[in-house]
Amino acid sequence: MSRIDSLLHAMTLEEKLGQLNLVTAGQAVTGPVVCGDTTKDIAAGRVAGVFNLWDLEALMRAQRCAVQESRLGVPLLFGLDVLHGFRTIFSIPLAEAGAFDPQLWERTACAAALEAASEGIHLTFAPMLDVSRDPRWGRIAEGPGEDPLVGERFAQAKIRGFQGDDFSRIFPLAATAKHFCAGGAATAGRDYAAVDVSERALHEVYLPPFRAAVEAGCAAVMTAFNNVNGVPMSAQGRLLNGYLRSRLKFDGVIMSDYTAIAELVEHGVAADSIEAAAIALKAGVDMDMVSGVYLAHLPEALARGLVEERDIDVAVARVLQLKKRLGLFDDPYRVARLDDSVKETHCILALEAARRSATLLINRGLLPLSANLRRIAVVGPLADSGADMLGPWSAAGGAENCVTILEGLRRALPYCEIAHHSGVAIEGDDESGIAPAFALAEGADAVVLCLGEAARMSGEAACRASLGLPGKQRQLAERVMSAGAPTVALLSCGRPLAVPWLFKRAQAVVAAWFLGHRAGEAIADILTGRFNPSARLAVTWPCDVGQVPIFYSARSTGRPFDAANFYTSRYLDCSNDPQFPFGHGLSFSRTTLSNLRVDCAELKTSQTTRVRVDVCNESDIATEETIFLFARDRVASVARPLMELKDWKKIALQPQQGATIDFVLCAQAFQFPGENMEPTVEPGGVDIFVGFSADAEKLLSARLRIVSA
């Protein structure tokens, strides 16, 4: 008999339910703290795991209680939201996605995993894989952006980084793919709101990153708060037991989000907590996060015949199997050991990630800043705010270790006079600081305008109906720019901001996002030309909130926009076009693409073909470029998007260097869910597009035809 079978045989019903009970210690704000002191419950075997606790001594004390004082000595599982770093904080995921570099994504996850494991954490509630096309949604900051292929590769890289190759690292951090699924499509961009999406959208857009996560071996999946088409995800047996368990063969742990099972009553699908517990368990949710309804109410559900004990046993076995995979039965006190050299390596990696995450949006010749500048005015509420550089979900990262924009510029330009004034607060109505900020700008050779959002304005429960600058920042910006000094605007934010007036007036604008501990140095390196910016947008940037949701891979209509025809798809008061397309991003170099060619004009469904394009750095500055390959199936049984991302490649080029980019495509790259939602590849013509972004007017194009084998 295996250890897990032996434990199951020995457990009382209460002890079994304890292994389905995940509680919070309350050290981080993820919702209302309802659990209080859990020591007695741990000793009684009523707790499977604790999260939001990262003090090593406190963790070990709790673990000793579980191992030495509970009847069966089952060790605890310790979890935390380690989304973009633990002690060392890296760029937020939406920003880091713009590097389009799976190796970087994996390296930062690995660094975060090692740091978390060194302080006793076993499991992270990451990666967040919600595809989102609505920047009003606060949690867009936590994920890989709008494209499902980017989401797939992001999932694979992050899970490799956290867990190693199938838990191959000595101290893996178990990864939790969340939030399953479609939370990024919440009604009106509002957290927790209902989601109504078609079955096609589920299979084409929202499920693929989770499929990739399962294929990569993720240890756990977390259900979303929202309902999907009327059924809350913690009650969605069709997608949990059906899609995840049966179709994808996922055998890991499925857990609810914070109090989500109890919320089934408020959703209106359960009459009381007893029904809620039964519905969630039968749907496939193994662990109840925080609400306590499994522990309190599954006994009554069992007595009523709403669940069977074997349903409970299966869920308990999955939780115990995860603990076994993590090595907790062999060494419940296991922690990784990090020396100072590893910590310094992580610090260097944080700078690299920050540099490669900031996106240069416009540049009218101002950047890089001239070495002859003698006086720079650094103005705005984000100039000297270390805590806001960390962004949401900054785990155990301390703001005191963060390099602010002001500090970064002063370090990079020691011989330049740098004057600073915040001007206004991020929020609020006080305009008294605008006049002194204007006075600084009047006497400056250049202005660095530091605008944006507070870190708490992104993440969970941080949705915005407006995408403009909060508070009086617009008034500050317009007044400062009226001084006439050349101005670069830095937008620190967790979402695209609709500020077309700023893009018209500033000489340069950088999406500085929330770049983590080394934010100020990274931004200073870009502004001074020490680093050639290379990030590209992983999300379409709207020019007005009325365009939202907005994304590059829309389908055509029967009446696509035609400026000469009023009765076509259009707005009366705004262009259809975004401010910036998916993939947009500038650098200080000048790179061109030419000579796009496809190896064969016809591609059999059993074959592969190569798509080649020549790339040349025509400038005197070394560069790193991202080349995207899009495709469109011109005629199909189901109308296809105008463009779909099929691949991308990155290349580093020295000054005046040329190279050839080589994409390998198989016919399966063009498959899509057919009318029955099963993957299908249909014969017919396909347009191939290659370029630096999803701007259709700037793409090179070629054609091929898919034929039956």
XYZ file of C-alpha atoms in Angstrom:
709
model
C 0.000 0.000 0.000
C 1.399 3.410 -0.954
C 1.971 6.149 1.587
C -0.958 8.127 0.171
C -3.282 5.106 0.304
C -2.156 4.405 3.861
C -2.879 7.972 4.907
C -6.298 7.934 3.283
C -7.120 4.681 5.029
C -6.068 6.115 8.392
C -7.805 9.492 8.084
C -11.051 10.445 9.724
C -13.549 12.375 7.638
C -12.521 15.598 9.387
C -8.846 14.962 8.618
C -9.656 14.291 4.984
C -11.566 17.532 4.740
C -8.652 19.253 6.433
C -6.517 18.342 3.414
C -8.953 20.263 1.237
C -8.790 23.379 3.422
C -6.446 26.206 2.358
C -6.271 29.126 4.784
C -4.611 32.527 4.863
C -2.337 33.968 7.502
C -3.310 37.502 6.528
C 0.147 38.918 5.793
C -0.924 40.123 2.342
C -4.156 41.723 1.254
C -5.964 39.397 -1.140
C -9.411 39.764 0.322
C -11.172 39.841 3.660
C -9.138 37.913 6.248
C -11.575 35.524 7.889
C -9.447 32.687 9.262
C -7.821 34.197 12.348
C -5.372 32.076 14.377
C -5.165 28.643 12.749
C -2.790 26.934 15.186
C -5.506 24.793 16.792
C -6.853 23.761 13.410
C -3.363 22.813 12.208
C -2.776 20.647 15.285
C -6.153 18.976 14.732
C -5.313 18.156 11.103
C -7.914 20.547 9.743
C -5.552 22.582 7.517
C -3.815 21.467 4.327
C -1.907 24.629 3.594
C -1.347 28.225 4.590
C -0.679 31.180 2.303
C 0.299 34.802 2.797
C 2.907 33.773 5.363
C 6.561 34.212 4.411
C 8.566 34.714 7.579
C 10.715 31.567 7.709
C 10.571 31.229 11.481
C 6.778 31.530 11.422
C 6.538 28.968 8.618
C 8.722 26.480 10.433
C 6.724 26.980 13.618
C 3.509 26.199 11.751
C 5.116 23.204 10.051
C 6.317 21.783 13.372
C 2.786 22.095 14.664
C 1.464 20.100 11.697
C 4.164 17.419 11.721
C 4.653 16.987 15.451
C 1.268 17.793 16.966
C -1.325 16.562 14.483
C -2.346 12.899 14.742
C -1.023 11.825 11.330
C 1.766 14.391 10.928
C 0.816 15.429 7.400
C 2.998 18.436 6.461
C 1.562 21.780 5.448
C 1.793 23.343 2.015
C 2.853 27.017 2.064
C 1.707 29.243 -0.807
C 2.009 32.845 -1.925
C 1.201 35.049 -4.928
C 4.716 35.157 -6.394
C 3.735 36.757 -9.696
C 6.783 38.785 -10.676
C 9.332 38.234 -7.950
C 9.615 37.435 -4.273
C 12.289 39.564 -2.593
C 13.680 40.807 -5.899
C 10.788 42.334 -7.845
C 10.855 42.176 -11.620
C 8.684 43.961 -14.189
C 4.970 43.268 -14.018
C 3.950 40.435 -16.366
C 2.218 42.692 -18.909
C 5.428 44.689 -19.268
C 7.722 41.657 -19.307
C 5.520 40.028 -21.945
C 6.625 42.901 -24.191
C 10.147 41.480 -24.242
C 8.710 38.573 -26.287
C 11.493 36.442 -24.855
C 10.502 33.094 -23.286
C 14.038 32.652 -21.963
C 13.755 35.894 -19.996
C 10.290 34.898 -18.746
C 11.708 31.583 -17.541
C 14.766 33.128 -15.894
C 12.793 35.630 -13.826
C 10.383 32.893 -12.719
C 13.311 30.677 -11.724
C 14.874 33.501 -9.704
C 11.580 34.186 -7.953
C 11.140 30.475 -7.234
C 14.584 30.162 -5.654
C 14.031 33.190 -3.448
C 10.598 31.994 -2.353
C 11.840 28.449 -1.722
C 14.683 29.835 0.403
C 12.053 31.172 2.784
C 9.896 28.085 2.923
C 7.318 28.757 0.181
C 6.232 25.663 -1.755
C 3.605 26.921 -4.164
C 2.905 30.087 -6.105
C -0.462 31.270 -7.341
C 1.045 32.039 -10.733
C 1.310 32.312 -13.676
C -1.770 34.410 -14.354
C -2.855 33.395 -17.858
C -6.004 35.411 -18.456
C -5.955 36.731 -21.990
C -7.308 40.273 -21.744
C -8.349 42.796 -24.357
C -9.841 45.311 -21.952
C -7.408 47.678 -20.182
C -10.148 48.810 -17.826
C -9.666 45.451 -16.075
C -7.099 45.945 -13.320
C -5.688 42.456 -13.578
C -4.506 42.966 -17.148
C -1.255 44.002 -15.435
C -0.739 40.455 -14.146
C -0.915 38.581 -17.430
C 0.625 38.201 -20.890
C -1.694 40.552 -22.793
C -4.184 40.002 -25.580
C -2.844 37.158 -27.693
C -3.432 33.455 -26.948
C -0.166 32.321 -28.578
C 1.795 34.724 -26.375
C -0.219 33.357 -23.453
C 0.727 29.790 -24.389
C 4.434 30.511 -24.559
C 4.288 32.660 -21.432
C 2.623 29.765 -19.592
C 5.243 27.272 -20.702
C 8.170 29.531 -19.832
C 6.871 30.544 -16.418
C 6.050 26.972 -15.415
C 9.513 25.783 -16.491
C 10.984 28.615 -14.457
C 8.951 27.916 -11.340
C 8.999 24.127 -11.383
C 11.966 23.121 -13.471
C 11.447 20.428 -16.061
C 8.757 18.281 -14.397
C 9.877 19.234 -10.866
C 13.484 18.503 -11.802
C 14.970 21.247 -9.638
C 15.920 20.391 -6.072
C 13.628 23.121 -4.793
C 10.821 23.633 -7.296
C 8.032 26.082 -6.653
C 4.762 24.432 -7.634
C 3.006 26.567 -10.234
C -0.717 27.356 -10.268
C -2.203 28.349 -13.615
C -4.911 30.937 -12.987
C -7.638 32.096 -13.348
C -9.460 29.313 -15.154
C -10.957 30.804 -17.228
C -11.917 33.921 -19.236
C -11.656 36.372 -16.335
C -10.062 38.870 -18.699
C -13.382 39.141 -20.543
C -15.298 40.376 -17.483
C -18.321 42.513 -18.349
C -17.334 46.196 -18.629
C -13.800 45.336 -17.509
C -15.000 45.032 -13.929
C -13.472 42.448 -11.604
C -15.647 39.520 -10.510
C -18.324 40.467 -13.060
C -20.038 37.903 -15.263
C -18.430 36.687 -18.484
C -20.494 35.982 -21.566
C -18.347 34.626 -24.370
C -19.026 32.237 -27.192
C -17.842 28.662 -27.173
C -15.593 29.656 -30.061
C -13.987 32.461 -28.060
C -13.327 30.041 -25.206
C -11.531 27.566 -27.455
C -9.717 30.090 -29.649
C -8.748 32.735 -27.105
C -9.174 31.892 -23.434
C -8.442 28.163 -23.094
C -5.199 27.791 -25.126
C -2.860 29.244 -22.450
C -4.294 26.804 -19.904
C -3.890 23.909 -22.297
C -0.247 24.922 -22.669
C 0.103 25.144 -18.876
C -1.214 21.616 -18.434
C 1.076 20.334 -21.178
C 3.979 22.033 -19.395
C 3.144 20.128 -16.218
C 1.679 22.806 -13.965
C 1.021 21.437 -10.501
C -2.255 23.225 -9.910
C -5.027 25.225 -11.526
C -7.063 27.939 -9.796
C -10.652 28.607 -10.783
C -11.736 32.150 -11.583
C -14.214 34.147 -9.500
C -16.428 34.897 -12.459
C -19.160 32.885 -14.042
C -18.832 31.883 -17.677
C -22.064 31.922 -19.627
C -24.086 31.738 -16.422
C -22.143 29.069 -14.524
C -19.572 30.178 -11.908
C -16.173 28.666 -12.604
C -16.035 26.910 -9.223
C -19.190 25.088 -10.321
C -18.192 24.540 -13.966
C -18.011 20.760 -14.130
C -18.084 20.878 -17.932
C -14.823 22.799 -18.052
C -13.160 21.425 -14.898
C -13.970 17.720 -15.039
C -14.733 17.793 -18.744
C -12.091 19.943 -20.387
C -9.274 19.906 -17.815
C -9.578 16.402 -16.403
C -11.005 14.351 -19.269
C -9.780 16.121 -22.384
C -6.417 17.469 -21.201
C -5.782 14.649 -18.687
C -4.836 17.114 -15.960
C -4.155 15.159 -12.768
C -2.977 17.976 -10.521
C -4.815 19.987 -7.886
C -7.702 22.291 -8.771
C -8.311 24.977 -6.157
C -10.822 27.742 -5.797
C -9.930 31.398 -5.577
C -10.362 33.323 -2.332
C -13.798 32.432 -0.806
C -15.113 31.605 -4.280
C -16.907 28.423 -3.201
C -18.927 30.229 -0.542
C -19.745 32.837 -3.184
C -21.700 30.264 -5.181
C -24.636 31.198 -2.933
C -24.387 34.859 -3.962
C -24.039 33.773 -7.598
C -27.419 32.126 -7.239
C -26.472 28.539 -8.116
C -26.491 27.198 -4.544
C -29.189 27.668 -1.917
C -26.758 27.513 0.996
C -23.181 26.645 1.919
C -23.960 22.941 2.026
C -25.061 22.974 -1.592
C -22.146 25.232 -2.514
C -19.643 22.775 -1.053
C -21.262 19.831 -2.819
C -21.517 21.591 -6.182
C -17.863 22.683 -6.158
C -16.547 19.272 -5.130
C -18.619 17.470 -7.754
C -17.504 20.005 -10.376
C -13.875 19.087 -9.692
C -12.553 21.668 -7.188
C -10.170 19.876 -4.825
C -9.151 22.666 -2.454
C -11.330 25.320 -0.857
C -9.427 28.572 -0.422
C -10.375 30.392 2.796
C -14.154 30.040 2.803
C -14.070 26.913 5.009
C -17.252 25.483 3.531
C -15.689 22.105 2.693
C -14.568 21.603 6.272
C -17.799 22.887 7.776
C -20.429 21.609 5.363
C -19.255 18.588 3.369
C -20.171 16.242 6.251
C -23.804 17.324 5.923
C -23.585 17.158 2.128
C -22.276 13.603 2.517
C -25.110 12.716 4.878
C -27.671 14.054 2.387
C -26.158 12.092 -0.470
C -25.097 15.213 -2.380
C -21.527 13.877 -2.529
C -19.893 10.518 -1.933
C -16.883 9.795 0.214
C -14.979 8.614 -2.834
C -15.366 12.147 -4.274
C -13.610 13.432 -1.169
C -10.948 10.698 -1.307
C -10.034 11.514 -4.897
C -9.564 15.192 -4.058
C -7.535 14.413 -0.924
C -5.291 12.049 -2.889
C -4.466 14.812 -5.364
C -3.461 17.183 -2.561
C -1.314 14.516 -0.886
C 0.280 13.663 -4.234
C 1.317 17.290 -4.672
C 2.919 17.295 -1.240
C 4.729 14.095 -2.164
C 5.986 15.571 -5.453
C 7.371 18.520 -3.504
C 9.262 16.166 -1.188
C 7.421 17.333 1.921
C 6.863 13.860 3.347
C 10.613 13.205 3.188
C 11.648 16.645 4.480
C 8.804 18.916 5.612
C 11.282 21.639 6.634
C 13.059 21.834 3.300
C 14.291 25.254 2.194
C 16.669 26.372 -0.545
C 19.911 28.075 0.428
C 20.877 31.278 -1.351
C 24.236 32.942 -0.980
C 24.914 36.594 -1.659
C 26.238 35.917 -5.150
C 22.872 34.460 -6.204
C 21.050 37.466 -4.799
C 23.349 39.776 -6.745
C 22.665 37.761 -9.906
C 18.948 38.273 -9.364
C 19.512 41.993 -8.913
C 21.335 42.135 -12.245
C 18.538 40.123 -13.859
C 15.979 42.612 -12.515
C 17.811 45.409 -14.337
C 17.943 43.417 -17.559
C 14.243 42.570 -17.351
C 13.316 46.184 -16.629
C 15.356 47.504 -19.555
C 13.775 44.995 -21.908
C 10.232 45.691 -20.671
C 10.009 49.476 -21.099
C 8.476 50.391 -24.465
C 9.427 53.489 -26.418
C 6.104 54.599 -27.899
C 7.019 57.805 -29.711
C 10.281 59.658 -30.273
C 10.510 62.876 -32.249
C 14.270 63.108 -32.052
C 14.581 63.853 -28.340
C 15.912 60.481 -27.237
C 18.508 59.557 -26.400
C 19.033 62.717 -24.401
C 21.952 64.835 -25.551
C 25.137 64.620 -23.496
C 25.266 68.429 -23.667
C 22.217 68.949 -21.484
C 23.116 70.941 -18.393
C 19.802 71.163 -16.554
C 16.931 68.672 -16.506
C 13.635 69.151 -14.703
C 12.190 65.885 -13.389
C 8.536 66.560 -12.709
C 5.551 64.488 -11.666
C 4.181 62.306 -8.881
C 5.875 59.116 -10.105
C 9.388 60.582 -10.202
C 10.411 59.643 -6.684
C 7.969 56.941 -5.632
C 9.765 53.676 -4.957
C 6.712 51.747 -3.796
C 4.848 52.477 -7.019
C 7.710 51.183 -9.153
C 7.039 47.698 -7.743
C 3.483 47.497 -9.038
C 0.790 45.172 -7.663
C 1.524 41.786 -6.086
C 5.047 42.671 -4.997
C 5.186 39.789 -2.479
C 8.006 40.323 0.029
C 9.756 43.001 -2.028
C 10.622 46.097 -0.055
C 10.102 49.574 -1.470
C 13.196 50.756 0.399
C 15.338 48.783 -2.063
C 13.722 50.261 -5.167
C 15.602 52.699 -7.387
C 13.245 55.522 -8.321
C 13.318 57.379 -11.629
C 14.819 60.428 -9.947
C 17.556 58.361 -8.316
C 18.299 56.554 -11.556
C 18.727 59.781 -13.496
C 20.945 61.339 -10.843
C 23.199 58.290 -10.887
C 23.346 58.225 -14.678
C 23.924 61.985 -15.076
C 26.195 63.041 -12.186
C 27.399 66.173 -13.992
C 23.960 67.401 -14.966
C 21.872 69.569 -12.672
C 18.640 67.685 -12.005
C 15.827 69.644 -10.369
C 12.751 67.870 -9.078
C 9.200 68.740 -8.145
C 6.245 66.352 -7.893
C 3.807 69.055 -9.036
C 0.710 67.139 -8.000
C -0.174 63.906 -6.237
C -1.147 60.858 -8.277
C -4.731 61.458 -7.193
C -6.454 64.445 -5.621
C -7.391 67.998 -6.505
C -4.504 70.034 -5.116
C -2.967 72.111 -7.938
C -0.702 74.281 -5.773
C 2.433 72.486 -6.954
C 1.823 73.097 -10.658
C 3.238 76.627 -10.652
C 6.608 75.700 -9.070
C 6.861 72.686 -11.385
C 6.267 75.007 -14.356
C 9.014 77.309 -13.074
C 11.480 74.381 -13.055
C 10.506 73.503 -16.621
C 11.004 77.067 -17.800
C 14.635 76.995 -16.788
C 15.433 73.491 -18.025
C 17.113 72.201 -21.169
C 14.750 69.210 -21.084
C 11.899 67.895 -18.964
C 11.280 64.339 -17.806
C 7.580 64.161 -16.988
C 6.777 61.229 -14.680
C 3.071 60.447 -14.862
C 0.760 57.520 -14.405
C -1.014 55.422 -11.824
C -0.331 54.276 -8.293
C 0.636 50.623 -7.991
C -2.602 49.917 -6.116
C -4.584 51.103 -9.147
C -3.681 47.864 -10.925
C -4.250 44.283 -9.891
C -7.261 42.743 -8.192
C -10.255 45.010 -7.498
C -8.446 47.844 -9.310
C -10.576 48.396 -12.391
C -11.069 51.809 -13.942
C -13.928 53.168 -16.042
C -11.621 55.903 -17.326
C -8.252 55.301 -18.946
C -6.983 58.835 -18.493
C -4.436 60.139 -16.002
C -5.930 60.287 -12.503
C -6.107 63.420 -10.407
C -4.681 66.665 -11.766
C -1.859 65.106 -13.748
C -3.165 66.279 -17.113
C -3.273 69.867 -15.845
C 0.300 69.469 -14.611
C 1.505 67.974 -17.884
C -0.095 70.584 -20.107
C 1.207 73.445 -17.985
C 4.738 72.040 -17.858
C 4.835 71.353 -21.607
C 3.717 74.908 -22.253
C 7.094 76.046 -20.905
C 8.549 75.003 -24.248
C 11.360 72.728 -23.068
C 11.693 69.415 -24.952
C 9.722 66.866 -22.917
C 9.854 63.103 -22.546
C 6.847 61.640 -20.749
C 7.152 58.417 -18.764
C 3.933 56.513 -18.137
C 4.196 54.294 -15.063
C 1.070 52.156 -15.167
C -0.377 48.677 -15.219
C -2.498 49.206 -18.322
C -2.476 51.296 -21.506
C -3.651 54.831 -20.786
C -5.786 56.732 -23.296
C -3.924 60.043 -23.446
C -3.873 61.084 -27.145
C -3.232 64.713 -26.188
C 0.040 63.676 -24.534
C 1.208 61.719 -27.574
C 0.560 64.792 -29.729
C 2.483 67.247 -27.569
C 5.410 65.385 -25.976
C 8.587 64.883 -27.975
C 8.932 61.339 -26.637
C 6.796 58.954 -24.581
C 7.922 55.764 -22.863
C 5.596 53.119 -21.432
C 7.509 52.663 -18.208
C 4.874 50.332 -16.720
C 5.887 49.106 -13.249
C 9.415 47.814 -13.772
C 10.356 46.574 -10.316
C 13.335 47.197 -8.071
C 15.677 48.479 -10.778
C 13.081 50.637 -12.545
C 14.909 53.950 -12.175
C 18.209 52.628 -13.508
C 16.536 50.926 -16.459
C 14.666 54.083 -17.425
C 17.787 56.208 -17.054
C 19.713 53.783 -19.275
C 17.073 54.117 -21.988
C 16.762 57.896 -21.762
C 20.524 58.369 -21.975
C 21.034 55.836 -24.763
C 23.044 53.382 -22.697
C 20.436 50.807 -23.619
C 18.631 50.655 -26.942
C 14.943 50.011 -26.154
C 13.598 46.768 -27.586
C 10.238 46.025 -25.935
C 7.064 45.732 -27.972
C 3.471 46.053 -26.840
C 1.806 42.770 -25.866
C -1.530 44.571 -25.956
C -3.206 47.010 -28.345
C -3.110 50.572 -26.998
C -6.432 52.424 -27.457
C -6.732 56.131 -28.090
C -10.118 56.279 -26.341
C -11.861 54.135 -23.745
C -14.831 53.903 -26.104
C -12.807 51.605 -28.387
C -12.471 48.982 -25.653
C -12.317 46.009 -25.960
C -9.754 46.432 -28.714
C -7.362 43.896 -30.208
C -5.580 43.265 -33.482
C -7.101 39.851 -34.304
C -10.682 40.963 -34.897
C -12.790 39.391 -37.597
C -13.972 41.345 -40.607
C -17.560 42.431 -40.954
C -19.765 42.382 -44.003
C -19.144 46.121 -44.103
C -15.546 46.812 -43.100
C -14.579 50.437 -42.650
C -14.518 52.432 -45.850
C -13.894 56.178 -45.614
C -15.916 56.695 -48.789
C -18.953 54.823 -47.481
C -20.792 56.149 -44.429
C -22.623 52.879 -43.806
C -19.601 50.863 -42.770
C -18.230 49.832 -39.380
C -17.043 53.083 -37.798
C -17.404 55.611 -34.989
C -18.810 59.084 -35.488
C -16.379 60.661 -33.042
C -13.244 58.547 -33.107
C -11.068 56.590 -35.485
C -11.313 52.805 -35.522
C -7.533 52.662 -35.318
C -5.755 52.278 -31.983
C -3.170 54.690 -30.691
C -0.597 51.931 -31.155
C -1.027 48.419 -32.552
C -0.064 45.156 -30.898
C 3.693 44.722 -31.253
C 4.439 48.442 -31.527
C 7.676 49.701 -30.051
C 10.520 51.909 -31.216
C 14.272 51.791 -30.800
C 17.166 54.129 -31.534
C 18.225 52.072 -34.544
C 16.736 51.782 -38.033
C 15.894 48.253 -39.124
C 14.259 47.142 -42.356
C 12.650 43.978 -43.667
C 12.701 42.813 -47.272
C 12.434 39.869 -49.620
C 9.705 37.867 -47.926
C 9.411 34.447 -49.515
C 7.730 31.109 -48.871
C 9.516 27.913 -49.862
C 6.514 26.278 -51.470
C 3.388 27.719 -52.951
C 1.388 24.678 -51.857
C 1.569 23.088 -48.404
C 0.215 19.610 -47.869
C -1.348 18.940 -44.474
C 1.418 16.450 -43.741
C 4.288 18.820 -44.629
C 6.163 21.828 -43.307
C 7.371 24.899 -45.137
C 9.798 27.716 -44.458
C 9.038 31.404 -44.520
C 12.096 33.607 -44.864
C 12.620 37.345 -44.640
C 15.754 39.459 -44.757
C 16.380 41.896 -41.935
C 18.997 44.635 -41.883
C 20.132 47.053 -39.194
C 20.853 50.126 -41.305
C 21.989 52.242 -38.355
C 25.185 52.609 -36.357
C 23.598 51.285 -33.164
C 23.359 47.621 -32.167
C 19.766 46.474 -31.799
C 17.496 43.649 -30.747
C 14.439 43.197 -32.934
C 11.228 41.175 -32.676
C 9.837 39.957 -35.998
C 6.215 38.793 -36.034
C 4.622 36.335 -38.424
C 0.851 36.648 -38.824
C -1.510 34.732 -41.092
C -5.036 34.919 -42.399
C -7.133 32.098 -43.759
C -8.917 33.952 -46.547
C -11.926 31.637 -46.960
C -12.987 29.071 -44.352
C -16.089 27.373 -43.044
C -15.823 29.703 -40.027
C -14.802 33.317 -40.608
C -11.230 33.745 -39.424
C -9.597 36.824 -37.864
C -8.011 39.397 -40.136
C -4.662 38.373 -38.636
C -3.525 35.699 -36.216
C -0.072 35.490 -34.663
C 1.597 32.246 -35.685
C 5.184 32.827 -34.559
C 7.778 35.416 -33.713
C 11.544 35.508 -33.697
C 14.044 37.730 -31.924
C 17.373 38.696 -33.397
C 20.324 40.772 -32.204
C 22.030 42.785 -34.932
C 25.250 44.745 -34.842
C 25.478 48.085 -36.682
C 24.980 47.665 -40.443
C 24.483 43.920 -39.995
C 21.996 41.922 -42.020
C 20.562 38.450 -41.517
C 17.783 36.150 -42.647
C 14.944 35.181 -40.339
C 13.694 31.652 -40.897
C 10.228 30.559 -39.745
C 9.201 26.910 -40.009
C 5.461 26.348 -40.389
C 3.451 23.151 -40.541
C -0.116 22.934 -41.742
C -1.266 22.457 -38.124
C -0.211 26.050 -37.463
C -3.306 27.014 -39.455
C -5.773 24.779 -37.645
C -8.740 26.261 -35.853
C -11.767 24.943 -33.971
C -14.301 23.784 -36.516
C -18.044 23.943 -36.139
C -17.882 21.179 -33.504
C -14.937 22.907 -31.742
C -12.546 20.136 -32.756
C -9.241 21.254 -34.341
C -9.411 21.283 -38.116
C -7.153 22.287 -41.007
C -9.040 23.246 -44.143
C -7.565 23.408 -47.636
C -7.449 26.862 -49.176
C -5.471 30.054 -49.558
C -3.593 31.654 -46.663
C -2.048 35.107 -46.488
C 1.278 35.335 -44.667
C 2.292 38.653 -43.111
C 5.639 39.531 -41.557
C 6.569 42.739 -39.805
C 7.485 44.603 -36.637
C 3.876 44.969 -35.384
C 0.262 44.284 -36.298
C 0.068 47.517 -38.310
C -1.423 46.070 -41.500
C -0.119 48.886 -43.690
C 3.511 48.144 -42.800
C 3.517 44.373 -43.175
C 5.175 42.396 -45.940
C 2.883 39.763 -47.409
C 3.047 36.491 -49.300
C 0.643 33.682 -50.091
C 0.497 29.938 -49.880
C -2.187 27.339 -50.401
C -2.945 24.436 -48.087
C -3.893 21.267 -49.953
C -5.018 17.853 -48.754
C -2.239 15.321 -48.270
